[in-house]
Coordinates of C-alpha atoms in Angstrom, one line a residue:
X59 CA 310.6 110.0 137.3
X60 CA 308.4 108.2 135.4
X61 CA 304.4 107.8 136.2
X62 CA 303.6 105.3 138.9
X63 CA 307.3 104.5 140.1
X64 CA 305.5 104.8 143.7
X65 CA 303.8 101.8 143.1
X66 CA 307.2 99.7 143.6
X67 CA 307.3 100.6 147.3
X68 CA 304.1 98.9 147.5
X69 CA 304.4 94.9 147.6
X70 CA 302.0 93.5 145.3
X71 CA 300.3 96.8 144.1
X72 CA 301.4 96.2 140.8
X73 CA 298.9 93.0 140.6
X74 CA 296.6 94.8 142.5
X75 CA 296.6 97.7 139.6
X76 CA 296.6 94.7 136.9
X77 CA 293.5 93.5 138.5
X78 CA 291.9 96.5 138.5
X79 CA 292.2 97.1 134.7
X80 CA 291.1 93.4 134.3
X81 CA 287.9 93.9 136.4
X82 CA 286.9 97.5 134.9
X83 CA 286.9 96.0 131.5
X84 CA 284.3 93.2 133.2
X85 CA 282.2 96.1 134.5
X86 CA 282.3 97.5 130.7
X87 CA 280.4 94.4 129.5
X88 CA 277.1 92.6 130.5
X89 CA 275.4 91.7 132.6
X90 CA 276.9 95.0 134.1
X91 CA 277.2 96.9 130.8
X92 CA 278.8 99.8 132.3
X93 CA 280.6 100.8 129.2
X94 CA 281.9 104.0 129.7
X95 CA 284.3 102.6 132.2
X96 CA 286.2 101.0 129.2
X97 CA 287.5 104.6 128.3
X98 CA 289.5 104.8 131.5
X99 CA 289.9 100.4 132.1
X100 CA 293.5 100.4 130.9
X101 CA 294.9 103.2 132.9
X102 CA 295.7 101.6 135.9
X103 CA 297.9 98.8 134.2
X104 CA 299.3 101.1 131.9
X105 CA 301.0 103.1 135.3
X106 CA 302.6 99.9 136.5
X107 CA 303.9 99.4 132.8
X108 CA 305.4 102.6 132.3
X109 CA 307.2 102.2 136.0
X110 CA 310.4 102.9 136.5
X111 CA 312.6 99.6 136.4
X112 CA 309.8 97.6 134.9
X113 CA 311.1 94.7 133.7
X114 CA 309.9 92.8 130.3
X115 CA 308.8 89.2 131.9
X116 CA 306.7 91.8 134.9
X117 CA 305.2 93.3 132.6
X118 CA 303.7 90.4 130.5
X119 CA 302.6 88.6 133.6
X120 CA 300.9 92.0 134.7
X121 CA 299.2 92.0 130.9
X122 CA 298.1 88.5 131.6
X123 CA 296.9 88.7 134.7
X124 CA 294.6 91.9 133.6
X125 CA 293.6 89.8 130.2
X126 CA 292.6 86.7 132.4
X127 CA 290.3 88.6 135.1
X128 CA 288.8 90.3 132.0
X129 CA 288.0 87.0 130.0
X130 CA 287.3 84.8 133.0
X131 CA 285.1 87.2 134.6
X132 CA 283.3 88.4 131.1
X133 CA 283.3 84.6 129.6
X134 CA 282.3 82.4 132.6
X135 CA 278.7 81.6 131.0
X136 CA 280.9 79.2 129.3
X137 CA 281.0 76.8 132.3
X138 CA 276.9 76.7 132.4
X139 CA 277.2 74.9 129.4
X140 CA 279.7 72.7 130.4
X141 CA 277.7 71.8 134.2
X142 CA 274.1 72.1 132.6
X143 CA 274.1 70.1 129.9
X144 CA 277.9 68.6 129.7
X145 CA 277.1 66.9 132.7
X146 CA 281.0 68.5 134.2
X147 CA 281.7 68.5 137.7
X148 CA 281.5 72.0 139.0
X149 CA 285.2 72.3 139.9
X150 CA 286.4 70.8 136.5
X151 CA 284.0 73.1 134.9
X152 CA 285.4 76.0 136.5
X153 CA 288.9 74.7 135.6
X154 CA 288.5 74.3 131.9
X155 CA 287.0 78.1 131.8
X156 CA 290.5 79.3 134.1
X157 CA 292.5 77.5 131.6
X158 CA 291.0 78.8 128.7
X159 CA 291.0 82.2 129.7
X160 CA 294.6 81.6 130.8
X161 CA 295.1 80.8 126.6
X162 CA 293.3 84.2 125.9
X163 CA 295.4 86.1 128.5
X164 CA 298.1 85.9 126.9
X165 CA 297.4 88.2 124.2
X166 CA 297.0 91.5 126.4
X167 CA 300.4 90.3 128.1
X168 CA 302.1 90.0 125.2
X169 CA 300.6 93.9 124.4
X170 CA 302.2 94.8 127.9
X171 CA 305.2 93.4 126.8
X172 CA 305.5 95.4 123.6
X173 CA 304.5 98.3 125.2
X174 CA 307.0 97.7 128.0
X175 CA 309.9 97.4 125.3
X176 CA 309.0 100.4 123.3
X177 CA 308.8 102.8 126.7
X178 CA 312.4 101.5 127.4
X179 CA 313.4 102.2 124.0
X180 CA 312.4 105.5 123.2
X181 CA 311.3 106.6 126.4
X182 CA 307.3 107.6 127.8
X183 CA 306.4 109.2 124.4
X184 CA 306.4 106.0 122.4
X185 CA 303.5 105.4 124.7
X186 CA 301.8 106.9 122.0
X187 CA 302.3 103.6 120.2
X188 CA 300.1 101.5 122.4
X189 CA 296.6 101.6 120.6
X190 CA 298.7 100.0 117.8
X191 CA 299.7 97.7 119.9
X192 CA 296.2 96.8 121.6
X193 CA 294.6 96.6 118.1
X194 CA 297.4 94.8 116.5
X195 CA 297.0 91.8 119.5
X196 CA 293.3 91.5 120.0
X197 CA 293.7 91.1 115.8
X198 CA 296.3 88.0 116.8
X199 CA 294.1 86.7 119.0
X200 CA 291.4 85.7 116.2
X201 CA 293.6 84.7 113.8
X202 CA 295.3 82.4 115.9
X203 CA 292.9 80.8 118.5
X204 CA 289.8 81.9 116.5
X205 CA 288.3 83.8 119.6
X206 CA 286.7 87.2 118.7
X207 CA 284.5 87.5 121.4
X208 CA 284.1 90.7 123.6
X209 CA 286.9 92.5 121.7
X210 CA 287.0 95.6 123.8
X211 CA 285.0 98.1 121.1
X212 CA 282.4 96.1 121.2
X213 CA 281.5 97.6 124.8
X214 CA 280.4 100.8 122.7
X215 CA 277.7 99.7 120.7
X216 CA 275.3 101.4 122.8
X217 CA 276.3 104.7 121.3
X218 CA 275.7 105.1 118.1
X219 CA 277.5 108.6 117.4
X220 CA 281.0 106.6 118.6
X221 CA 280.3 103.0 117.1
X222 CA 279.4 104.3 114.0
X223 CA 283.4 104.2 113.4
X224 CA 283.4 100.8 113.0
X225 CA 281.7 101.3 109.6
X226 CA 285.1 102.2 108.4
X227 CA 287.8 100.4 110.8
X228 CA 286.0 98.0 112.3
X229 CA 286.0 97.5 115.8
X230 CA 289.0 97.8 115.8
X231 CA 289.3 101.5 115.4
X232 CA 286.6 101.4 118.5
X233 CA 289.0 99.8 120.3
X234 CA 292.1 101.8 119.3
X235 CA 290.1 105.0 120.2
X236 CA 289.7 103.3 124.0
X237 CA 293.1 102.7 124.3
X238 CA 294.1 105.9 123.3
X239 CA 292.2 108.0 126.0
X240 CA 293.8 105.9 128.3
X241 CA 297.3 106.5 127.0
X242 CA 295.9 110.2 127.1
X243 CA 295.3 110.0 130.9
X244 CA 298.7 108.7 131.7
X245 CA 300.8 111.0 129.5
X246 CA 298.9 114.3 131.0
X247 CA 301.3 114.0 133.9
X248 CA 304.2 114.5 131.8
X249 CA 302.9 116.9 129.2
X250 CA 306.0 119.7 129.9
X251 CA 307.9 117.2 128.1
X252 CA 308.1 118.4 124.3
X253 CA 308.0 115.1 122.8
X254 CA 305.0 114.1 124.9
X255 CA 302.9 117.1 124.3
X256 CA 303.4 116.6 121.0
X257 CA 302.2 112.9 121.0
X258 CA 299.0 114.3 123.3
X259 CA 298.1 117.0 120.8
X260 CA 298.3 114.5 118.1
X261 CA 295.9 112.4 119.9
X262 CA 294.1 115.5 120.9
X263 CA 293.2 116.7 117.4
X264 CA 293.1 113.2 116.3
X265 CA 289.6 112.7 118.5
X266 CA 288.6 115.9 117.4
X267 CA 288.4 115.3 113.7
X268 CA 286.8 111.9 114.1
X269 CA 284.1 113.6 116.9
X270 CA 283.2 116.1 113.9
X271 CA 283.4 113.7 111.4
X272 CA 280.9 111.3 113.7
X273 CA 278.7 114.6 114.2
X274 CA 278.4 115.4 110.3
X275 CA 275.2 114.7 108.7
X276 CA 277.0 113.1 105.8
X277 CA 278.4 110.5 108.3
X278 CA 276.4 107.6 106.8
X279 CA 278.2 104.9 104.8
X280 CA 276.4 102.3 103.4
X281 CA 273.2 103.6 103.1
X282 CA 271.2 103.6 100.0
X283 CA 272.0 107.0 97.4
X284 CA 270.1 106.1 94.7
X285 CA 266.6 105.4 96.5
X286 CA 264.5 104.4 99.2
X287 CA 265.4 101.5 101.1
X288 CA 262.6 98.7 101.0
X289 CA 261.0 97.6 103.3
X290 CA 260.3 93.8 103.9
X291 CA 257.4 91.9 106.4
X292 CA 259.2 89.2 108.0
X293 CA 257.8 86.5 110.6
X294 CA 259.6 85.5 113.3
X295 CA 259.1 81.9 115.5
X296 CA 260.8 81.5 118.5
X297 CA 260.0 78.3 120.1
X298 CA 261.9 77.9 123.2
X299 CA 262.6 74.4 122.6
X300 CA 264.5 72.3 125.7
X301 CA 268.2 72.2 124.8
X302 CA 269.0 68.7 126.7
X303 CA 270.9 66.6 124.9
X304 CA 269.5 63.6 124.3
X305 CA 271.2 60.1 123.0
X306 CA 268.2 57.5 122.6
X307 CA 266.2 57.4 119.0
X308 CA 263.1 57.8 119.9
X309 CA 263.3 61.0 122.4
X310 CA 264.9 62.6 119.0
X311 CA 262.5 61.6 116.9
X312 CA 259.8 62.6 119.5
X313 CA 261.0 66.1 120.1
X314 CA 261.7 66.8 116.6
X315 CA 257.8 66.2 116.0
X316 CA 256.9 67.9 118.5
X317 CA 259.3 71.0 118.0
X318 CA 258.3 70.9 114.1
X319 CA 254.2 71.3 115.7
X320 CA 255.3 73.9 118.0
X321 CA 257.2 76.0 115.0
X322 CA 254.2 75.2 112.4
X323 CA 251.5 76.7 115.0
X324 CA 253.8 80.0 115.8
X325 CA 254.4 80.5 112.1
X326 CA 250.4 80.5 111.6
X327 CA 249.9 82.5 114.7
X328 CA 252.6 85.4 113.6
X329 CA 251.2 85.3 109.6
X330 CA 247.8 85.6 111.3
X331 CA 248.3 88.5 113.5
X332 CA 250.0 90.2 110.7
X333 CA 248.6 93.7 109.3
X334 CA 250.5 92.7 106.0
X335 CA 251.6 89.3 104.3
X336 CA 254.7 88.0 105.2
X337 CA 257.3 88.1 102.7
X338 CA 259.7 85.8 104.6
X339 CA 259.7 83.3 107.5
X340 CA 262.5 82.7 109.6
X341 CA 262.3 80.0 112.2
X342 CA 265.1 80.0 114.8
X343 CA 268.3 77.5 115.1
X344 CA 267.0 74.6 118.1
X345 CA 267.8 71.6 119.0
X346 CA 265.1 70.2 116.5
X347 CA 266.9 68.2 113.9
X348 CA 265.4 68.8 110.5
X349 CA 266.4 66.0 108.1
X350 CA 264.5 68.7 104.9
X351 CA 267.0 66.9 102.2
X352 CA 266.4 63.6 103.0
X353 CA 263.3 62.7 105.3
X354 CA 260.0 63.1 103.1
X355 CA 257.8 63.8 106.0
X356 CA 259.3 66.6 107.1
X357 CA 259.9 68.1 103.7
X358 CA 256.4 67.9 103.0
X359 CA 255.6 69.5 106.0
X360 CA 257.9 72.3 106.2
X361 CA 256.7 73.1 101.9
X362 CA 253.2 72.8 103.0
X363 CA 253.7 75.8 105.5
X364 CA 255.6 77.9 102.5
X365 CA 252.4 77.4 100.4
X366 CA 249.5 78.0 102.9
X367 CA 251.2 81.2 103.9
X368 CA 252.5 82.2 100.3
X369 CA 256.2 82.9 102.2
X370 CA 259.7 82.2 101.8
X371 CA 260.5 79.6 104.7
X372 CA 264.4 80.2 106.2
X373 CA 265.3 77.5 108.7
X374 CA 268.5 75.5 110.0
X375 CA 268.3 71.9 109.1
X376 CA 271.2 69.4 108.8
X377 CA 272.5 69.3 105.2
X378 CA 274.6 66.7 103.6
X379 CA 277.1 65.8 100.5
X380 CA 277.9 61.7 100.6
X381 CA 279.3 61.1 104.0
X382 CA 279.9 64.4 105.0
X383 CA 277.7 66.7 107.3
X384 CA 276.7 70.4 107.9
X385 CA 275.0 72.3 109.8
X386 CA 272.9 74.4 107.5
X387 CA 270.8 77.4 106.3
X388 CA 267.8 76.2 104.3
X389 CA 265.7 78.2 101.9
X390 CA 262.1 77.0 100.6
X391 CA 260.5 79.2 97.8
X392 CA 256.2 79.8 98.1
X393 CA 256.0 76.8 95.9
X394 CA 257.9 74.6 97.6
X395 CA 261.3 74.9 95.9
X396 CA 264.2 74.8 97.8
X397 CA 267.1 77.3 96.9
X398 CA 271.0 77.1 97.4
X399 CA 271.8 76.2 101.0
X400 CA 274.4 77.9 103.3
X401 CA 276.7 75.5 105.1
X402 CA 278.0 76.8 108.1
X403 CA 281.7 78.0 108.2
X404 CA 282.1 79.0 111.9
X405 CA 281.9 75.8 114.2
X406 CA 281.6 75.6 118.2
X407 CA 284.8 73.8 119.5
X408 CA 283.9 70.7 121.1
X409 CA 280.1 71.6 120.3
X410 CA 280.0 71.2 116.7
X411 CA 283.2 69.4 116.5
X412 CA 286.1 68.4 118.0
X413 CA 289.7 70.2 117.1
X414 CA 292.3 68.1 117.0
X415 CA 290.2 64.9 116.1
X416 CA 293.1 62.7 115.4
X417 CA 294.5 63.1 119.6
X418 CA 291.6 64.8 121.5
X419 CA 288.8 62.9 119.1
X420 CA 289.3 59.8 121.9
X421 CA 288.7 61.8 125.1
X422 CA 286.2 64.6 124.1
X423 CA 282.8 63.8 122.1
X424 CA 281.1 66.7 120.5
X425 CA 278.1 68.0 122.2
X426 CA 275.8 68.4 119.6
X427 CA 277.7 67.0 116.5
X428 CA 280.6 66.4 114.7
X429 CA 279.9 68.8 111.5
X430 CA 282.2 69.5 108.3
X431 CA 282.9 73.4 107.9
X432 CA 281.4 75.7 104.7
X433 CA 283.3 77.5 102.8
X434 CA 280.9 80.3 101.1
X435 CA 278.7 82.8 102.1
X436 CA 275.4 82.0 100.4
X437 CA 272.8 84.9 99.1
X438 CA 269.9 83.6 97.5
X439 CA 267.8 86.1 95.9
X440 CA 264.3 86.0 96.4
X441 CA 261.2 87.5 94.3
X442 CA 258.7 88.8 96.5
X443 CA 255.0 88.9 95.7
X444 CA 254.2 91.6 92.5
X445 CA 252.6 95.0 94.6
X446 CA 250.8 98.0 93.5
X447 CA 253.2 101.4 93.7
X448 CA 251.7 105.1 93.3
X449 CA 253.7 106.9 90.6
X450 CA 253.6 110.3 89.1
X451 CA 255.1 110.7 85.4
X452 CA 253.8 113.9 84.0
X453 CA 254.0 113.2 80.3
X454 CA 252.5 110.1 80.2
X455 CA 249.5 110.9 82.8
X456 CA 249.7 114.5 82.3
X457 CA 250.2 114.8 86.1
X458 CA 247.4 112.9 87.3
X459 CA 249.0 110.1 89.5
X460 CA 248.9 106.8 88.1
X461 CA 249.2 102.9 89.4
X462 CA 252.5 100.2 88.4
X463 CA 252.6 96.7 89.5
X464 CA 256.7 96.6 90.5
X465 CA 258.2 93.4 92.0
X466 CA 260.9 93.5 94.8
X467 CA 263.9 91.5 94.9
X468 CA 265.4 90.7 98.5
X469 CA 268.8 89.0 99.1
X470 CA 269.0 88.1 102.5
X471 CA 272.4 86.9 103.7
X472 CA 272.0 84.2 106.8
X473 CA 274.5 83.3 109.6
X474 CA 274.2 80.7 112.3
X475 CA 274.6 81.1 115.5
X476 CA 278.2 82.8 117.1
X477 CA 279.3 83.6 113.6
X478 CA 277.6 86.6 114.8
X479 CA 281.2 87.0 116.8
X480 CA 283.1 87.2 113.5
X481 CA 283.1 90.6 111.5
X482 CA 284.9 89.0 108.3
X483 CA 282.4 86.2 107.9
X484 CA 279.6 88.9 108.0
X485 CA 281.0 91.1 105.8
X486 CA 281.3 88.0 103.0
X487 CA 277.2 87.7 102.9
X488 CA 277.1 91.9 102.3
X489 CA 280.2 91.3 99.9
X490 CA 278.0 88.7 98.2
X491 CA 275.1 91.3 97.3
X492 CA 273.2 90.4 100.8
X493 CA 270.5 93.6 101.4
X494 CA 269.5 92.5 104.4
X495 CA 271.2 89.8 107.3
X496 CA 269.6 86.9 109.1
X497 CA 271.2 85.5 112.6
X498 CA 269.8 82.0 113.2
X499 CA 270.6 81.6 116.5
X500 CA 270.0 79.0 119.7
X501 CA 271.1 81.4 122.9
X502 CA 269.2 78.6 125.4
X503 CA 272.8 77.4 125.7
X504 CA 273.7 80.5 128.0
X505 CA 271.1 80.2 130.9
X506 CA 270.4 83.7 132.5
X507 CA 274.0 84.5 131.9
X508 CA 275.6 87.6 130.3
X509 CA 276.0 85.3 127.4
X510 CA 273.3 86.0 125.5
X511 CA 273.5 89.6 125.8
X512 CA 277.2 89.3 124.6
X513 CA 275.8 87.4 121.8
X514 CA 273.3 90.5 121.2
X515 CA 275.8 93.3 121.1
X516 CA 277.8 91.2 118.9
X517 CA 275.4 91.2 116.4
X518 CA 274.4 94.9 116.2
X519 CA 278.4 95.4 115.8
X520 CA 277.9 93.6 112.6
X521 CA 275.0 95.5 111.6
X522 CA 276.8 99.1 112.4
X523 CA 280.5 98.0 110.8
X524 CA 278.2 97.1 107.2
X525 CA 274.9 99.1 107.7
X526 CA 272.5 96.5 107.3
X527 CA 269.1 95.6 109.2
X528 CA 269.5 92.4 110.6
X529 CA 266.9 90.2 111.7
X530 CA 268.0 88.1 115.2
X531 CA 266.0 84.9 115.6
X532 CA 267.0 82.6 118.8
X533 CA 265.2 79.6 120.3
X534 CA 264.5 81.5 123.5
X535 CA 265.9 85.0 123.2
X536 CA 267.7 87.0 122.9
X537 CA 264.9 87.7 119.0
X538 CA 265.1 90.7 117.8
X539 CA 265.1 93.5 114.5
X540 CA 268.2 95.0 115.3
X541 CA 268.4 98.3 112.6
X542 CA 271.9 99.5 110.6
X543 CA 272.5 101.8 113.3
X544 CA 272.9 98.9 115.7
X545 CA 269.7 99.7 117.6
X546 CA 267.6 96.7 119.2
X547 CA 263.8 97.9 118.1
X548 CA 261.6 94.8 118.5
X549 CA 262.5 92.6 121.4
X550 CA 260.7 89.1 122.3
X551 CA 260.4 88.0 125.5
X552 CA 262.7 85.3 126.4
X553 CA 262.2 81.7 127.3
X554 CA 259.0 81.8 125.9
X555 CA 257.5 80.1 122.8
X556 CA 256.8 83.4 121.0
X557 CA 256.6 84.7 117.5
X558 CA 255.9 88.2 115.6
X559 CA 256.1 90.0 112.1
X560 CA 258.8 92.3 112.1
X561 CA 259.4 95.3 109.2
X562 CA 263.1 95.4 108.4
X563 CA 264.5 97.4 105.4
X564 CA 266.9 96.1 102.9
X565 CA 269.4 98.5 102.3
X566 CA 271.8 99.2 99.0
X567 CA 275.8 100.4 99.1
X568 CA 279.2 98.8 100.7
X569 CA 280.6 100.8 103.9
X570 CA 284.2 100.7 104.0
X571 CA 284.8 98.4 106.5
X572 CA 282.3 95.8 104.0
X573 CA 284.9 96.8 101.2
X574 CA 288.1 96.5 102.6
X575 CA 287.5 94.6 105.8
X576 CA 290.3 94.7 108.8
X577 CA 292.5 97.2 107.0
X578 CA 293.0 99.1 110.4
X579 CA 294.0 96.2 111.9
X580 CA 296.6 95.5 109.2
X581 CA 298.1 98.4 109.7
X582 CA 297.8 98.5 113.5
X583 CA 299.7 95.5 112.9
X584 CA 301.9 96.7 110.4
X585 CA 303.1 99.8 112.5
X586 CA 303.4 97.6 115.9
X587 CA 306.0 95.2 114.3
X588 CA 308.0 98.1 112.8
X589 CA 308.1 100.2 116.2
X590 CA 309.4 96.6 117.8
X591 CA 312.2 95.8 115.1
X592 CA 313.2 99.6 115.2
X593 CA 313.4 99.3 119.4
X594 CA 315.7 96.2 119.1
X595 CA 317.7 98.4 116.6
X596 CA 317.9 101.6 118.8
X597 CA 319.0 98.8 121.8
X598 CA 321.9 97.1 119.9
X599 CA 323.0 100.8 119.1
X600 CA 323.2 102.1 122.6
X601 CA 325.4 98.9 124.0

């Protein structure tokens, strides 16, 4: 008898055990952040798949119905945005979250679905088979809605020693891993089968090598071989700008002079308070709309700071090419030149634009704007101030230590906002020579939901998968230096105007996952789709 065939005497238990798995992976995620429950989440719906008599269209509705609780229950900061500042009717609010979720729901029932075919194929041991499966449809997912957000290995950034993985796979070897412990659990009960103990020791070792490999000292792609890692000052403004969105002329204009103020005195107050010049200051994406390119006041305004405080200036600004417009990155040099701007090439549905312009373009406006998307991952190199270094060279100061003036060169790599969500867009600004990463970011959107933390952990996933510093700057929280090991170690305290001089380091070398990008997904993929066609084989032979 196969595991969980009690569960059909049971009316509705099925459900009940699809629920469960749904709301565990919840509890793995904030605001709860109860991660280790993700190592056991999928059990329960994996024992109603692997039923006896479980049929194909059961088993996807069971898959969905866990992958709905999951996203509706992880994602419904969603709807604040869409009440607080889209002016949507509660219910209706609530309704376009359950229907959106009910899109991204379908990807864990079509995993159930695979699974649920393979187990009737071959029988339990092509259980085995399922992390394939997971990976191989969390990866459809992004490539065909574009949603990447709380992919289930992301619940493990917390731990280092585990997430670390992802410098070579991804997360989506963190989220193969999860899945397999669960497929562990379930195929203990029939481990007196050959073929299954088999498939369990396979596993088995499998998590040993990678636990020893995660262990080893020598665990620690990405970081520089050939030197010390340098170090760079960089001055942080958070200004907790209001994010209503406003319609008439001259409340824009009013609280974009006001906003550009509020930055201008934060920047002064952080470069003052500063035991060491800045090198580089970053002021946060808001709902301030800085025209740099084309409105002379505010260009003078914004060089005039670069100057007085001898800093690179970073800062999101609206950038433009004829008619069309972007939402940009903007870099201004000490002296007031301005370097090659990044266009941002991950927009905000209905936010930043509206899909579909040519039928939904009628109904729905977009919130903020209606941008055009980038296309390249901009890394500006930038020549810091010339420094004094201590070096020894015996034979020409016979020993005696002796002084060199050396100049650094940083190429920081800057994303906006919830590209933070999207590992292959990352990667592009490390692939592109980027030492260190920027995250421009406006997290005012999410209220006191688990939004912004989701956003957080999203971002120190990127810094683990291609060991990088990155330096997190919001409009009210969540700021923060988040280091190449995914730790958070400067926070700001949230929804206050606030700024500070953090000490990131810009590091040298590619991991693998910065190399060769979703390669484990690919063949996650790859193996899935053979394993299906080779089950419809197998099925047409036995009739």
């Amino acid at each position: 008898m196969r595991p969980a065939s009690f569960l059909h005497r049971f009316p509705g238990s099925q459900a009940v055990a699809a629920i469960i798995s749904g709301g565990l992976l919840v509890l793995s995620f904030p605001k709860f952040d109860l991660s280790f429950l993700a190592w056991i989440a999928l059990v329960p719906l994996l024992l109603v798949l692997t039923s006896e008599g479980q049929t194909l269209r059961k088993a996807f509705g069971l898959g969905w119905l866990t992958g709905w609780v999951f996203f509706f229950f992880s994602c419904n900061w969603i709807t604040h945005s869409m009440i607080q500042y889209g002016g949507m009717n509660i219910v209706l609010a609530y309704l376009c979250a359950a229907l959106f979720t009910a899109i991204t729901g379908f990807f864990p029932g079509l995993f159930a679905l695979i699974t649920t075919q393979l187990v009737k194929s071959f029988g339990i041991p092509a259980l085995g088979l399922a992390p394939f499966a997971w990976v191989a449809t969390e990866w459809l997912r992004a490539i065909t809605t574009g949603v990447t957000w709380n992919t289930v290995g992301i619940s493990q950034v917390n731990y280092f020693v585990i997430a670390q993985l992802a410098s070579t796979g991804g997360v989506a070897s963190l989220s193969f891993i999860l899945c397999a412990v669960s497929v562990v659990l379930i195929l203990a009960r029939e481990v007196k089968r050959p073929t299954v103990k088999w498939v369990v020791a396979a596993y088995l070792l499998l998590g040993l090598m990678a636990w020893l490999v995660m262990l080893s000292n020598d665990f620690k792609l990405g970081i520089t071989r050939d030197g010390v890692n340098k170090l760079v000052s960089i001055a942080c403004v958070q200004p907790n700008l209001p994010v209503d969105i406003l319609t008439h002329s001259d409340e824009l204009t009013q609280r974009n002079e006001s906003g550009l103020e509020t930055n201008l005195k934060l920047t002064r107050e952080a470069v003052s308070q500063a035991n060491k010049k800045a090198d580089i200051i970053v002021w946060a994406e808001s709902p301030m709309v800085l025209n740099y390119e084309q409105d002379e006041t505010t260009r003078n305004k914004i060089n005039a700071i670069a100057k007085e405080t001898n800093a690179y200036l970073i800062f999101s600004a609206i950038g433009r090419e004829g008619e069309k417009v972007y939402n940009s990155v903007q870099t201004v040099t000490p002296n007031g030149k301005v370097l090659k701007r990044y266009d941002k090439m991950r927009l905000v549905p209905f936010g930043e634009y509206v899909p579909f312009r040519s039928v939904l373009g009628h109904f729905v406006p977009a919130m903020i704007g209606d941008f055009n998307i980038g296309n390249t991952a901009v890394v500006n190199s930038l020549k810091l101030s010339t420094q004094l270094a201590l070096i020894q060279n015996e034979q020409e100061t016979n020993g005696e230590v002796a002084l060199e003036r050396t100049t650094t060169f940083i190429k920081p790599g800057t994303f906006i906002c919830y590209e933070a969500a999207y590992p292959n867009i990352v990667r592009q600004f490390v692939n592109n020579g980027a030492s260190l990463l920027i995250n421009v970011s406006d997290d005012a959107w999410f209220g006191n939901s688990a939004g912004a933390q989701q956003h957080l952990n999203h971002a120190r996933m990127r810094a683990i998968e291609n060991s990088r510093d990155i330096v997190r700057v919001t409009n009210s929280g969540i700021s923060a230096l988040i280091t190449a090991e995914g730790k958070v170690a400067e926070l700001l305290p949230t929804f206050v105007p606030a700024s500070k001089v953090w000490a990131p380091e810009a590091r040298k070398g590619l991991t693998m996952y910065t190399k060769y990008g979703d390669w484990f997904a690919y063949l996650s993929a790859i193996i899935t789709a053979i394993a299906i066609l080779l089950s419809f084989v197998y099925y047409s032979r036995s009739q």
